[in-house]
Amino acid sequence: MTATLDLFDDGGDEPACLPLGEGAMVLRRFALPDEDGLLSAVQQVTAQAPLRHMVTPGGFTMSVAMTNCGDLGWVTDRTGYRYDRLDPESGRPWPRLPEAFLRLATRAAAQAGFDGFVPDACLLNRYEPGTRLSLHQDRNERDYGQPIVSVSLGIPAVFLFGGATRSHKAQRVPLAHGDVVVWGGPARLHYHGVLPLKEAGHPLTGRCRINLTFRKAG
Ligand code: MD3
Ligand code: FE
């Protein structure tokens, strides 16, 4: 009986709010109604602060292309990881956080129980097929009590959600266009990463995935 049902299971009865445990909440397709406004804001930001492949302190060029908007932007170079008010490529402040970004991030945080979340940093990551992000912790923010809100747009990815140590076995969480995840509580310091993306295309983004992460960094 379940076998028959499974054949027709399209995931349509998945809960809209899925707790990943440890304070992490997946809001499936939460950003879908705002897709056009979000993607036009992405175009505005990347026109002012182009996507670039940064270098890690260890000397590796990241396969993810990145840029930022908001008061603070996350950067890495041979000297280390940090938040900076200026784009090192231009010497100018990062573009302002677009209204559409701010509204969505605040609404998603509130939905997950974090009222009054006001991000001052948005890291914009672009993945193409083959791009990956190896397991890491996000530890450059001042207050770990603040959540991180992430928004996935474009082609799908498999997110790796690990534990408090690197050796903890990671869960695989598929993330699709419009999915929003709010990471708070103990999950905030868990190891995480993204598996290499499979070849795919999306009608709105082409052969890429855009991930936005909103933080209160300062
Ligand atoms: C879990 N980005 O930018 S977003 C990153 O898909 C980053 O681009 C990934 O990891 C991406 O640092 C994942 C989801 C995410 C972001 C921050 C987290 C998950 C997190 C911080 C703590 C725990
Ligand atoms: Fe991260």
mmCIF file of C-alpha atoms in Angstrom, residues 18-197:
data_model
loop_
_atom_site.group_PDB
_atom_site.id
_atom_site.type_symbol
_atom_site.label_atom_id
_atom_site.label_comp_id
_atom_site.label_asym_id
_atom_site.label_seq_id
_atom_site.Cartn_x
_atom_site.Cartn_y
_atom_site.Cartn_z
ATOM 1 C CA LEU A 18 10.362 21.365 8.792
ATOM 2 C CA PRO A 19 12.491 21.481 11.940
ATOM 3 C CA LEU A 20 15.945 20.065 11.142
ATOM 4 C CA GLY A 21 16.526 19.798 14.865
ATOM 5 C CA GLU A 22 18.850 21.937 16.994
ATOM 6 C CA GLY A 23 17.083 25.200 16.110
ATOM 7 C CA ALA A 24 17.247 24.920 12.323
ATOM 8 C CA MET A 25 13.979 25.414 10.406
ATOM 9 C CA VAL A 26 13.391 24.769 6.701
ATOM 10 C CA LEU A 27 10.669 26.950 5.152
ATOM 11 C CA ARG A 28 9.975 25.161 1.871
ATOM 12 C CA ARG A 29 9.353 27.545 -1.080
ATOM 13 C CA PHE A 30 8.939 30.485 1.324
ATOM 14 C CA ALA A 31 10.659 32.893 -1.114
ATOM 15 C CA LEU A 32 8.723 31.747 -4.209
ATOM 16 C CA PRO A 33 6.201 34.641 -4.258
ATOM 17 C CA ASP A 34 9.166 37.089 -4.193
ATOM 18 C CA GLU A 35 11.353 35.364 -6.824
ATOM 19 C CA ASP A 36 11.219 38.189 -9.406
ATOM 20 C CA GLY A 37 11.950 40.977 -6.927
ATOM 21 C CA LEU A 38 14.763 38.973 -5.338
ATOM 22 C CA LEU A 39 16.414 38.123 -8.660
ATOM 23 C CA SER A 40 16.236 41.699 -9.933
ATOM 24 C CA ALA A 41 17.837 42.821 -6.655
ATOM 25 C CA VAL A 42 20.567 40.199 -7.231
ATOM 26 C CA GLN A 43 21.221 41.786 -10.661
ATOM 27 C CA GLN A 44 21.433 45.271 -9.090
ATOM 28 C CA VAL A 45 23.895 44.141 -6.420
ATOM 29 C CA THR A 46 26.167 42.184 -8.772
ATOM 30 C CA ALA A 47 26.249 45.129 -11.230
ATOM 31 C CA GLN A 48 27.733 47.311 -8.440
ATOM 32 C CA ALA A 49 29.870 44.680 -6.704
ATOM 33 C CA PRO A 50 30.700 41.920 -9.207
ATOM 34 C CA LEU A 51 30.843 38.261 -8.197
ATOM 35 C CA ARG A 52 34.425 37.093 -7.658
ATOM 36 C CA HIS A 53 36.332 33.973 -6.595
ATOM 37 C CA MET A 54 38.045 34.791 -3.305
ATOM 38 C CA VAL A 55 41.202 33.130 -2.004
ATOM 39 C CA THR A 56 41.282 31.296 1.334
ATOM 40 C CA PRO A 57 43.997 31.954 3.936
ATOM 41 C CA GLY A 58 45.494 28.607 2.825
ATOM 42 C CA GLY A 59 45.875 29.902 -0.742
ATOM 43 C CA PHE A 60 42.994 28.021 -2.427
ATOM 44 C CA THR A 61 40.692 29.852 -4.821
ATOM 45 C CA MET A 62 37.074 29.139 -3.856
ATOM 46 C CA SER A 63 34.872 27.469 -6.498
ATOM 47 C CA VAL A 64 31.897 29.489 -5.188
ATOM 48 C CA ALA A 65 31.766 33.040 -6.633
ATOM 49 C CA MET A 66 30.820 35.611 -3.985
ATOM 50 C CA THR A 67 29.839 39.198 -3.380
ATOM 51 C CA ASN A 68 28.031 41.108 -0.615
ATOM 52 C CA CYS A 69 25.548 43.840 0.164
ATOM 53 C CA GLY A 70 24.690 45.609 3.405
ATOM 54 C CA ASP A 71 26.871 47.491 5.912
ATOM 55 C CA LEU A 72 29.299 44.595 6.265
ATOM 56 C CA GLY A 73 30.568 42.071 3.727
ATOM 57 C CA TRP A 74 32.285 38.741 4.361
ATOM 58 C CA VAL A 75 35.689 38.486 2.696
ATOM 59 C CA THR A 76 38.595 36.074 2.658
ATOM 60 C CA ASP A 77 42.143 36.583 1.443
ATOM 61 C CA ARG A 78 45.639 35.344 2.366
ATOM 62 C CA THR A 79 45.426 37.260 5.681
ATOM 63 C CA GLY A 80 42.246 35.520 6.909
ATOM 64 C CA TYR A 81 38.437 35.697 7.040
ATOM 65 C CA ARG A 82 36.691 38.876 8.186
ATOM 66 C CA TYR A 83 33.747 41.235 7.765
ATOM 67 C CA ASP A 84 34.682 44.484 6.039
ATOM 68 C CA ARG A 85 32.715 47.705 5.368
ATOM 69 C CA LEU A 86 34.521 48.087 2.038
ATOM 70 C CA ASP A 87 34.648 45.918 -1.060
ATOM 71 C CA PRO A 88 38.385 45.176 -1.416
ATOM 72 C CA GLU A 89 38.026 45.082 -5.237
ATOM 73 C CA SER A 90 36.686 48.653 -5.507
ATOM 74 C CA GLY A 91 37.601 50.250 -2.173
ATOM 75 C CA ARG A 92 33.952 51.396 -1.911
ATOM 76 C CA PRO A 93 31.233 50.416 0.576
ATOM 77 C CA TRP A 94 29.171 47.368 -0.396
ATOM 78 C CA PRO A 95 25.829 48.074 -2.156
ATOM 79 C CA ARG A 96 22.894 48.755 0.183
ATOM 80 C CA LEU A 97 20.740 45.838 1.306
ATOM 81 C CA PRO A 98 17.791 45.910 -1.151
ATOM 82 C CA GLU A 99 14.333 46.373 0.439
ATOM 83 C CA ALA A 100 13.156 43.065 -1.058
ATOM 84 C CA PHE A 101 16.052 41.244 0.696
ATOM 85 C CA LEU A 102 15.443 42.912 4.054
ATOM 86 C CA ARG A 103 11.692 42.241 4.028
ATOM 87 C CA LEU A 104 12.102 38.569 3.168
ATOM 88 C CA ALA A 105 14.864 37.937 5.731
ATOM 89 C CA THR A 106 12.912 39.596 8.544
ATOM 90 C CA ARG A 107 9.689 37.757 7.655
ATOM 91 C CA ALA A 108 11.456 34.366 7.514
ATOM 92 C CA ALA A 109 13.250 34.923 10.825
ATOM 93 C CA ALA A 110 9.964 35.904 12.514
ATOM 94 C CA GLN A 111 8.288 32.763 11.093
ATOM 95 C CA ALA A 112 11.005 30.680 12.790
ATOM 96 C CA GLY A 113 10.617 32.503 16.110
ATOM 97 C CA PHE A 114 13.270 35.242 15.784
ATOM 98 C CA ASP A 115 11.276 38.472 15.978
ATOM 99 C CA GLY A 116 13.126 41.721 15.316
ATOM 100 C CA PHE A 117 15.954 40.212 13.237
ATOM 101 C CA VAL A 118 17.705 43.092 11.437
ATOM 102 C CA PRO A 119 20.564 41.810 9.247
ATOM 103 C CA ASP A 120 23.500 44.119 8.495
ATOM 104 C CA ALA A 121 25.224 41.715 6.069
ATOM 105 C CA CYS A 122 24.154 39.649 3.083
ATOM 106 C CA LEU A 123 26.602 37.263 1.450
ATOM 107 C CA LEU A 124 25.609 36.320 -2.091
ATOM 108 C CA ASN A 125 27.030 32.988 -3.287
ATOM 109 C CA ARG A 126 26.835 31.743 -6.881
ATOM 110 C CA TYR A 127 27.224 28.022 -7.659
ATOM 111 C CA GLU A 128 27.491 26.453 -11.098
ATOM 112 C CA PRO A 129 27.417 22.713 -11.846
ATOM 113 C CA GLY A 130 30.514 21.230 -10.149
ATOM 114 C CA THR A 131 30.825 24.045 -7.587
ATOM 115 C CA ARG A 132 31.008 22.926 -3.952
ATOM 116 C CA LEU A 133 31.487 24.398 -0.496
ATOM 117 C CA SER A 134 33.495 22.264 1.887
ATOM 118 C CA LEU A 135 32.460 21.624 5.492
ATOM 119 C CA HIS A 136 32.995 24.693 7.698
ATOM 120 C CA GLN A 137 31.588 26.678 10.620
ATOM 121 C CA ASP A 138 30.448 30.311 10.431
ATOM 122 C CA ARG A 139 32.330 31.983 13.268
ATOM 123 C CA ASN A 140 33.156 35.491 12.062
ATOM 124 C CA GLU A 141 29.970 37.062 13.446
ATOM 125 C CA ARG A 142 29.941 38.901 16.768
ATOM 126 C CA ASP A 143 26.812 37.398 18.383
ATOM 127 C CA TYR A 144 26.074 33.691 17.870
ATOM 128 C CA GLY A 145 22.653 34.284 19.476
ATOM 129 C CA GLN A 146 21.608 35.918 16.194
ATOM 130 C CA PRO A 147 20.204 33.528 13.564
ATOM 131 C CA ILE A 148 21.350 33.198 9.955
ATOM 132 C CA VAL A 149 18.687 33.185 7.237
ATOM 133 C CA SER A 150 19.558 31.486 3.935
ATOM 134 C CA VAL A 151 17.618 31.695 0.671
ATOM 135 C CA SER A 152 18.157 29.283 -2.248
ATOM 136 C CA LEU A 153 17.372 30.395 -5.804
ATOM 137 C CA GLY A 154 17.876 28.573 -9.112
ATOM 138 C CA ILE A 155 19.137 25.024 -9.623
ATOM 139 C CA PRO A 156 18.936 22.572 -6.705
ATOM 140 C CA ALA A 157 21.732 21.668 -4.297
ATOM 141 C CA VAL A 158 22.315 19.145 -1.546
ATOM 142 C CA PHE A 159 23.187 20.871 1.694
ATOM 143 C CA LEU A 160 25.296 19.036 4.295
ATOM 144 C CA PHE A 161 24.202 19.690 7.862
ATOM 145 C CA GLY A 162 26.701 18.316 10.345
ATOM 146 C CA GLY A 163 27.145 18.653 14.068
ATOM 147 C CA ALA A 164 29.240 20.521 16.583
ATOM 148 C CA THR A 165 32.405 18.677 15.490
ATOM 149 C CA ARG A 166 33.832 18.069 12.025
ATOM 150 C CA SER A 167 33.682 14.281 12.477
ATOM 151 C CA HIS A 168 29.909 14.245 13.216
ATOM 152 C CA LYS A 169 28.048 12.517 10.365
ATOM 153 C CA ALA A 170 26.260 15.114 8.234
ATOM 154 C CA GLN A 171 22.585 14.909 7.157
ATOM 155 C CA ARG A 172 21.903 15.618 3.485
ATOM 156 C CA VAL A 173 19.209 18.236 2.957
ATOM 157 C CA PRO A 174 18.051 18.898 -0.621
ATOM 158 C CA LEU A 175 17.410 22.618 -1.186
ATOM 159 C CA ALA A 176 15.346 23.870 -4.119
ATOM 160 C CA HIS A 177 14.427 27.213 -5.670
ATOM 161 C CA GLY A 178 12.620 29.371 -3.125
ATOM 162 C CA ASP A 179 13.574 27.348 -0.043
ATOM 163 C CA VAL A 180 14.522 29.398 3.016
ATOM 164 C CA VAL A 181 16.339 28.023 6.067
ATOM 165 C CA VAL A 182 16.634 29.778 9.413
ATOM 166 C CA TRP A 183 19.622 28.654 11.481
ATOM 167 C CA GLY A 184 19.496 29.565 15.152
ATOM 168 C CA GLY A 185 20.101 28.037 18.548
ATOM 169 C CA PRO A 186 22.709 25.274 18.775
ATOM 170 C CA ALA A 187 22.596 24.753 14.961
ATOM 171 C CA ARG A 188 24.155 28.169 14.518
ATOM 172 C CA LEU A 189 27.649 26.769 15.106
ATOM 173 C CA HIS A 190 27.220 23.418 13.395
ATOM 174 C CA TYR A 191 29.508 22.356 10.570
ATOM 175 C CA HIS A 192 27.865 22.616 7.149
ATOM 176 C CA GLY A 193 28.665 22.600 3.440
ATOM 177 C CA VAL A 194 27.272 22.022 -0.046
ATOM 178 C CA LEU A 195 27.933 18.958 -2.261
ATOM 179 C CA PRO A 196 29.143 19.600 -5.831
ATOM 180 C CA LEU A 197 26.117 20.738 -7.846
#
